[in-house]
């Protein structure tokens, strides 16, 4: 299913069954370096880069676009509303060989969607989005995708979303849509409020939980496409990313420990600190590490020591020497676990959602520790529905209930995915949009 979405550029990379969402000021080079040290297979997204930033900084591109080869597979997200700048930005980014170019049509920030007139506001102009995607695709060999919301302000009906996807996909080469399942409110509220005030339209049935790898594999055979995780992957990187390779991609455990990861990160960090004059600082580079010991003994002391060390440490080596004394050796030297026939606890509530799109060896067990009260985690479950479904077992919304997917069973129509989650983002890779959902009032 996924192979048709990829080109020769990244044909040797694993499918995007698990991705870390693009997050402004979070998924920078420092975080992505840490994430890749923990998981070799997760797909990583950059922060959104405005096309104008790339164009105007063309003599300083490495600062914004450079990344280590180890970060593959990696997706560049760009934003903008000027076709000429989008073309130039994509062309300037092309030598960096990102594995996909994603266009931001979902950011609700007043600075972006308001003053900048791009991001989520572009959902109101699908014709322009189609033109933008055509321009972007014409200047890269990589696949292109759109990340948007389920709607904007009062334009949040299912038909309007379908119309947006249909127009963009039919008028451009775009075949991959990542859709955040809250609408965007463009009345000046903050991005944080946009993650909580607009009601979620979709919700996972608790009864639809998956508890064994056999069920995971059954979900994959039924069309599960992948999982996208946002803030949980930043706030708890060890717990969220630690089982991705084994539990989702079926790879043998690396056995890597946090001490080993920090030793490698120190080498990277000391080469990065001060690379561009006064930036980045030790604080900038070390920021992604602050969740590495989440819920572990010594975590609180470690963070307090880190805050103090940021005031005077000028190298990552001195930072670690001053702070890691707070973490017990057994925590530093405990390896990433390998799923076995016993139980494996996954991060809550990420665990339940990870399992839904996992692909691991047969007959292994996965026990899910899920706190459904903590759902604002930026997690996305992507469900590819390949045939008509007759039971109300997947999606439930505040106003609508999915009752049946009417699907023309043709070889060219197997790419569409419908997604639900608690965050919510979802991805809809499509080759044709001759499909519909029958909805009734819940």
Coordinates of C-alpha atoms in Angstrom, one line a residue:
X1 CA 0.0 0.0 0.0
X2 CA 2.7 2.4 1.0
X3 CA 5.1 1.6 -1.8
X4 CA 3.1 3.6 -4.4
X5 CA 3.5 6.7 -2.3
X6 CA 7.3 6.6 -2.5
X7 CA 9.8 7.4 -5.2
X8 CA 13.3 6.0 -5.9
X9 CA 14.7 8.6 -3.5
X10 CA 13.6 6.7 -0.4
X11 CA 12.5 3.3 -1.7
X12 CA 14.9 1.6 0.7
X13 CA 13.4 3.3 3.8
X14 CA 10.7 1.7 5.9
X15 CA 7.0 2.7 5.3
X16 CA 5.7 5.6 7.3
X17 CA 3.8 3.4 9.8
X18 CA 5.0 5.7 12.6
X19 CA 5.8 9.4 12.2
X20 CA 6.7 12.3 14.6
X21 CA 4.5 15.3 13.7
X22 CA 6.0 18.6 12.7
X23 CA 6.0 21.0 15.7
X24 CA 7.1 24.6 15.7
X25 CA 10.1 25.2 18.0
X26 CA 10.2 21.5 18.9
X27 CA 11.1 19.2 16.0
X28 CA 14.4 21.0 15.3
X29 CA 17.7 19.4 14.4
X30 CA 18.5 18.8 18.0
X31 CA 15.3 16.9 18.7
X32 CA 15.5 14.9 15.5
X33 CA 19.0 13.9 16.3
X34 CA 17.8 12.5 19.6
X35 CA 14.8 10.9 18.1
X36 CA 16.9 9.1 15.5
X37 CA 19.3 7.8 18.2
X38 CA 16.2 6.2 19.9
X39 CA 14.4 5.0 16.8
X40 CA 16.0 4.1 13.4
X41 CA 12.7 3.7 11.6
X42 CA 10.3 6.5 12.7
X43 CA 9.6 9.1 10.1
X44 CA 10.7 12.6 11.3
X45 CA 9.2 15.9 10.3
X46 CA 10.9 19.3 10.4
X47 CA 9.4 22.4 12.0
X48 CA 7.4 24.4 9.5
X49 CA 9.7 26.7 7.5
X50 CA 8.1 29.6 5.7
X51 CA 9.0 29.7 2.0
X52 CA 10.1 33.3 2.5
X53 CA 12.6 32.3 5.2
X54 CA 14.2 29.8 2.8
X55 CA 14.3 32.3 -0.1
X56 CA 15.6 35.3 1.9
X57 CA 18.2 33.1 3.7
X58 CA 19.5 31.5 0.5
X59 CA 23.1 32.3 1.5
X60 CA 22.6 30.7 4.9
X61 CA 20.5 27.7 4.0
X62 CA 22.5 25.1 6.1
X63 CA 21.3 26.8 9.3
X64 CA 17.7 26.0 8.3
X65 CA 17.8 23.0 6.0
X66 CA 20.9 21.0 6.9
X67 CA 20.5 17.7 8.7
X68 CA 22.7 14.6 9.2
X69 CA 22.2 11.6 6.9
X70 CA 21.2 9.5 9.8
X71 CA 17.9 11.5 10.1
X72 CA 16.4 9.8 7.0
X73 CA 13.5 9.2 6.5
X74 CA 12.7 12.9 7.0
X75 CA 10.0 15.2 5.7
X76 CA 10.4 19.0 5.2
X77 CA 7.3 21.0 6.0
X78 CA 7.0 24.4 4.3
X79 CA 4.4 27.1 4.5
X80 CA 3.5 30.2 2.4
X81 CA 1.0 31.8 0.1
X82 CA 3.2 33.1 -2.7
X83 CA 3.6 30.7 -5.6
X84 CA 6.9 32.2 -6.8
X85 CA 8.4 31.9 -3.3
X86 CA 7.1 28.3 -2.9
X87 CA 8.8 27.4 -6.1
X88 CA 12.1 29.0 -5.2
X89 CA 12.0 27.5 -1.7
X90 CA 11.4 24.0 -3.0
X91 CA 14.1 24.4 -5.5
X92 CA 16.6 25.7 -2.9
X93 CA 15.6 22.8 -0.6
X94 CA 16.0 20.1 -3.3
X95 CA 19.8 19.6 -3.0
X96 CA 19.2 18.6 0.7
X97 CA 17.3 15.5 -0.5
X98 CA 14.4 15.4 1.9
X99 CA 12.2 12.3 1.5
X100 CA 9.0 14.2 1.2
X101 CA 7.8 17.9 1.0
X102 CA 4.8 18.7 3.1
X103 CA 2.7 21.9 2.6
X104 CA 1.2 23.4 5.8
X105 CA -2.5 24.2 5.5
X106 CA -3.3 23.6 9.1
X107 CA -1.4 26.0 11.4
X108 CA -4.0 28.2 13.2
X109 CA -1.5 30.6 14.7
X110 CA -2.6 34.3 14.3
X111 CA 0.9 35.0 13.1
X112 CA 0.6 32.4 10.3
X113 CA -3.1 32.1 9.5
X114 CA -3.8 35.7 10.4
X115 CA -1.1 38.2 9.5
X116 CA 0.7 35.6 7.3
X117 CA -2.5 34.6 5.4
X118 CA -1.3 31.0 5.1
X119 CA -1.5 27.8 7.2
X120 CA -5.1 26.9 8.0
X121 CA -6.6 29.9 6.2
X122 CA -5.6 28.2 2.9
X123 CA -8.3 25.6 3.4
X124 CA -10.7 28.3 2.3
X125 CA -8.9 28.4 -1.1
X126 CA -8.4 24.9 -2.4
X127 CA -7.8 26.2 -5.9
X128 CA -4.7 28.0 -4.7
X129 CA -3.6 25.0 -2.6
X130 CA -3.8 22.8 -5.8
X131 CA -1.7 25.4 -7.7
X132 CA 0.8 25.5 -4.8
X133 CA 1.1 21.7 -4.7
X134 CA 1.7 21.6 -8.5
X135 CA 4.4 24.3 -8.2
X136 CA 6.1 22.4 -5.3
X137 CA 5.9 19.1 -7.1
X138 CA 7.4 20.6 -10.3
X139 CA 10.5 21.6 -8.4
X140 CA 11.3 18.4 -6.5
X141 CA 11.7 14.7 -7.1
X142 CA 10.3 13.9 -3.7
X143 CA 6.6 13.0 -3.1
X144 CA 4.4 15.9 -1.9
X145 CA 1.7 16.0 0.8
X146 CA -0.7 18.4 2.5
X147 CA -1.3 18.8 6.2
X148 CA -4.6 20.5 7.0
X149 CA -7.5 20.6 9.5
X150 CA -11.0 19.1 9.2
X151 CA -12.2 22.7 8.6
X152 CA -11.9 26.3 9.4
X153 CA -14.3 28.3 11.5
X154 CA -17.8 27.6 10.3
X155 CA -16.5 25.8 7.2
X156 CA -16.2 22.5 9.0
X157 CA -18.7 20.1 7.4
X158 CA -17.7 16.7 6.1
X159 CA -18.7 17.7 2.6
X160 CA -16.5 20.8 2.7
X161 CA -13.6 18.6 3.8
X162 CA -14.2 16.2 1.0
X163 CA -14.5 19.0 -1.5
X164 CA -11.2 20.4 -0.3
X165 CA -9.4 17.1 -0.7
X166 CA -11.1 16.3 -4.0
X167 CA -10.1 19.7 -5.6
X168 CA -6.5 19.6 -4.4
X169 CA -6.0 16.0 -5.4
X170 CA -7.7 16.2 -8.7
X171 CA -5.9 19.4 -9.8
X172 CA -2.4 18.6 -8.5
X173 CA -0.1 15.6 -8.0
X174 CA -1.0 15.5 -4.3
X175 CA -1.9 12.0 -3.1
X176 CA -1.2 12.2 0.6
X177 CA -3.2 14.3 3.1
X178 CA -2.5 14.6 6.8
X179 CA -5.6 16.0 8.5
X180 CA -5.7 17.3 12.0
X181 CA -9.2 16.4 13.3
X182 CA -9.9 19.6 15.1
X183 CA -11.1 22.5 13.0
X184 CA -9.1 25.7 13.2
X185 CA -10.5 28.8 14.8
X186 CA -9.1 31.9 13.1
X187 CA -10.5 34.4 15.6
X188 CA -7.2 35.2 17.3
X189 CA -7.1 32.3 19.8
X190 CA -3.6 30.8 20.4
X191 CA -2.3 27.5 18.9
X192 CA -2.6 26.0 22.4
X193 CA -6.3 27.0 22.6
X194 CA -6.8 25.6 19.1
X195 CA -5.7 22.3 20.4
X196 CA -8.4 22.3 23.1
X197 CA -11.3 24.6 22.4
X198 CA -12.5 23.3 19.0
X199 CA -14.2 19.9 19.8
X200 CA -12.7 16.8 18.4
X201 CA -14.8 15.4 15.6
X202 CA -13.6 11.8 15.8
X203 CA -12.9 9.5 18.7
X204 CA -11.6 6.0 19.0
X205 CA -14.0 3.5 20.5
X206 CA -12.5 2.2 23.8
X207 CA -13.8 -1.2 23.0
X208 CA -11.8 -1.2 19.8
X209 CA -8.6 -1.6 21.7
X210 CA -5.9 -4.0 20.5
X211 CA -4.1 -6.0 23.1
X212 CA -2.1 -8.6 21.2
X213 CA 0.2 -8.6 18.3
X214 CA -2.1 -11.0 16.5
X215 CA -4.8 -8.2 16.6
X216 CA -2.1 -5.7 15.5
X217 CA -1.4 -7.8 12.5
X218 CA -5.1 -8.2 11.8
X219 CA -5.5 -4.4 11.9
X220 CA -2.6 -4.0 9.5
X221 CA -4.1 -6.5 7.1
X222 CA -7.4 -4.6 7.4
X223 CA -5.6 -1.5 6.2
X224 CA -4.0 0.3 9.2
X225 CA -1.6 2.8 7.6
X226 CA 0.4 4.2 10.4
X227 CA 0.6 6.3 13.5
X228 CA 1.6 10.0 13.9
X229 CA 2.6 11.2 17.4
X230 CA 3.1 14.8 18.4
X231 CA 3.9 16.2 21.8
X232 CA 4.2 12.8 23.5
X233 CA 7.3 12.1 21.3
X234 CA 8.9 15.3 22.5
X235 CA 7.8 15.2 26.2
X236 CA 8.6 11.5 26.7
X237 CA 10.9 10.5 23.9
X238 CA 12.3 7.3 25.5
X239 CA 8.9 5.9 26.4
X240 CA 7.2 7.0 23.2
X241 CA 9.9 6.1 20.6
X242 CA 11.7 3.3 22.5
X243 CA 9.5 0.5 21.2
X244 CA 8.8 1.8 17.7
X245 CA 11.5 -0.3 15.9
X246 CA 10.6 -3.5 17.6
X247 CA 6.9 -3.3 18.2
X248 CA 6.0 -1.6 14.9
X249 CA 8.7 -2.4 12.4
X250 CA 9.5 -5.9 13.7
X251 CA 13.3 -5.1 14.0
X252 CA 15.4 -6.8 16.7
X253 CA 16.1 -4.7 19.8
X254 CA 19.1 -2.5 19.5
X255 CA 19.7 -2.9 23.2
X256 CA 20.8 0.7 23.4
X257 CA 20.9 2.5 26.7
X258 CA 20.3 6.1 27.6
X259 CA 23.9 6.4 28.6
X260 CA 25.0 5.3 25.1
X261 CA 22.5 7.7 23.5
X262 CA 23.8 10.6 25.6
X263 CA 27.4 9.8 24.7
X264 CA 26.5 10.0 21.0
X265 CA 24.4 13.1 21.6
X266 CA 27.3 14.8 23.4
X267 CA 29.4 14.4 20.3
X268 CA 26.7 16.0 18.2
X269 CA 25.9 18.6 20.8
X270 CA 29.4 19.9 21.2
X271 CA 29.7 20.2 17.4
X272 CA 26.5 22.2 17.3
X273 CA 26.8 24.6 20.2
X274 CA 27.9 28.0 18.9
X275 CA 27.9 26.9 15.3
X276 CA 26.2 30.1 14.2
X277 CA 27.8 32.6 16.5
X278 CA 26.1 32.7 19.9
X279 CA 23.5 30.1 18.7
X280 CA 22.6 27.5 19.4
X281 CA 23.3 27.6 23.1
X282 CA 23.7 24.6 25.4
X283 CA 20.1 25.2 26.5
X284 CA 18.9 25.1 22.9
X285 CA 20.7 21.8 22.2
X286 CA 19.9 20.1 25.4
X287 CA 16.2 21.1 25.5
X288 CA 15.0 17.8 23.8
X289 CA 16.7 15.8 26.5
X290 CA 14.6 17.2 29.4
X291 CA 12.0 14.4 28.9
X292 CA 14.4 11.6 28.5
X293 CA 14.1 10.5 32.1
X294 CA 10.3 11.1 32.4
X295 CA 8.9 9.2 35.4
X296 CA 12.3 7.8 36.3
X297 CA 14.1 8.1 39.7
X298 CA 16.1 11.3 39.8
X299 CA 14.2 13.0 37.1
X300 CA 13.2 16.0 39.2
X301 CA 16.7 16.6 40.5
X302 CA 18.1 16.2 37.0
X303 CA 15.8 19.0 35.7
X304 CA 16.8 21.3 38.5
X305 CA 20.4 20.7 37.9
X306 CA 19.9 21.2 34.2
X307 CA 18.3 24.6 34.9
X308 CA 21.3 25.6 37.0
X309 CA 23.8 24.3 34.4
X310 CA 22.2 26.2 31.6
X311 CA 23.4 29.4 33.3
X312 CA 27.1 28.7 32.9
X313 CA 27.9 25.5 30.9
X314 CA 29.3 26.2 27.5
X315 CA 29.7 22.6 26.3
X316 CA 27.5 19.5 26.4
X317 CA 30.4 17.6 28.1
X318 CA 30.4 19.9 31.1
X319 CA 26.6 20.0 31.1
X320 CA 26.4 16.2 31.4
X321 CA 29.2 16.0 34.0
X322 CA 27.2 18.4 36.2
X323 CA 23.7 17.0 35.7
X324 CA 23.8 13.2 35.2
X325 CA 25.0 12.5 38.7
X326 CA 21.2 12.9 39.6
X327 CA 20.3 9.8 37.5
X328 CA 20.9 6.4 39.0
X329 CA 23.2 4.0 37.0
X330 CA 20.5 1.4 36.6
X331 CA 18.4 4.0 34.8
X332 CA 21.2 5.2 32.5
X333 CA 22.2 1.6 31.7
X334 CA 18.8 0.0 31.3
X335 CA 18.4 -1.0 27.6
X336 CA 15.4 -0.4 25.4
X337 CA 13.3 -3.4 25.9
X338 CA 12.4 -5.9 23.3
X339 CA 8.8 -7.1 23.0
X340 CA 8.5 -10.7 24.1
X341 CA 5.8 -13.2 24.9
X342 CA 5.4 -11.3 28.1
X343 CA 3.7 -7.9 28.6
X344 CA 5.2 -4.7 27.2
X345 CA 3.8 -1.5 28.7
X346 CA 3.6 1.3 26.1
X347 CA 3.4 5.0 26.9
X348 CA -0.1 6.1 27.8
X349 CA -2.4 6.8 26.0
X350 CA 0.0 6.4 23.1
X351 CA 0.3 2.7 23.8
X352 CA -3.2 1.8 22.6
X353 CA -2.8 3.9 19.4
X354 CA 0.7 2.6 18.7
X355 CA -0.6 -0.9 18.8
X356 CA -3.3 -0.2 16.3
X357 CA -0.8 0.4 13.6
X358 CA 2.0 -1.8 14.7
X359 CA 3.6 -4.5 12.6
X360 CA 5.5 -7.0 14.7
X361 CA 6.2 -10.8 14.7
X362 CA 3.4 -13.2 15.3
X363 CA 2.4 -14.5 18.7
X364 CA 4.0 -11.7 20.7
X365 CA 1.9 -10.0 23.4
X366 CA 1.4 -6.3 23.9
X367 CA -0.3 -5.1 27.1
X368 CA -1.6 -1.6 26.9
X369 CA -1.5 0.8 29.8
X370 CA -3.8 3.5 28.7
X371 CA -5.1 6.6 30.6
X372 CA -8.0 7.9 28.4
X373 CA -8.2 11.0 30.5
X374 CA -4.9 12.3 29.1
X375 CA -5.8 12.5 25.4
X376 CA -4.3 15.7 24.3
X377 CA -1.0 14.1 23.3
X378 CA -0.8 14.8 19.6
X379 CA -1.3 11.2 18.7
X380 CA -2.8 10.0 15.4
X381 CA -4.1 6.6 14.4
X382 CA -4.4 6.2 10.7
X383 CA -6.9 3.6 9.6
X384 CA -6.9 2.6 5.9
X385 CA -10.4 1.2 5.2
X386 CA -10.2 -1.0 2.2
X387 CA -13.7 -2.4 2.0
X388 CA -17.2 -1.7 3.1
X389 CA -17.7 -1.8 6.9
X390 CA -21.0 -2.7 8.3
X391 CA -20.5 -2.2 12.1
X392 CA -20.2 0.9 14.1
X393 CA -16.9 -0.1 15.5
X394 CA -14.4 2.5 14.5
X395 CA -15.3 6.1 14.6
X396 CA -17.7 8.1 16.7
X397 CA -18.1 11.9 16.7
X398 CA -19.9 14.4 18.8
X399 CA -22.4 14.9 16.0
X400 CA -22.0 12.0 13.6
X401 CA -21.4 8.3 13.7
X402 CA -19.7 6.4 10.9
X403 CA -22.0 3.6 9.9
X404 CA -20.6 2.3 6.6
X405 CA -17.9 3.0 4.1
X406 CA -19.0 2.6 0.5
X407 CA -15.9 1.6 -1.4
X408 CA -15.5 0.7 -5.0
X409 CA -13.3 -2.4 -5.0
X410 CA -10.9 -1.5 -7.7
X411 CA -7.1 -1.9 -7.7
X412 CA -6.5 1.8 -8.2
X413 CA -8.6 2.8 -5.2
X414 CA -6.8 1.1 -2.4
X415 CA -4.9 4.1 -1.0
X416 CA -7.5 6.1 0.8
X417 CA -7.3 6.2 4.6
X418 CA -9.7 7.5 7.2
X419 CA -8.2 8.3 10.5
X420 CA -9.3 8.9 14.0
X421 CA -7.4 9.7 17.2
X422 CA -7.3 11.7 20.3
X423 CA -5.0 14.5 19.1
X424 CA -6.2 14.5 16.4
X425 CA -4.2 14.3 13.1
X426 CA -4.9 11.8 10.4
X427 CA -3.5 10.9 7.1
X428 CA -5.4 10.3 3.9
X429 CA -3.1 8.9 1.1
X430 CA -5.3 8.8 -2.0
X431 CA -5.1 7.8 -5.6
X432 CA -8.7 8.5 -6.3
X433 CA -11.5 10.1 -4.3
X434 CA -14.5 8.2 -5.7
X435 CA -15.5 7.2 -2.2
X436 CA -18.0 8.4 0.3
X437 CA -19.0 7.9 3.9
X438 CA -22.6 7.4 5.0
X439 CA -23.1 9.4 8.2
X440 CA -26.1 9.6 10.5
X441 CA -26.7 11.6 13.7
X442 CA -25.2 10.0 16.8

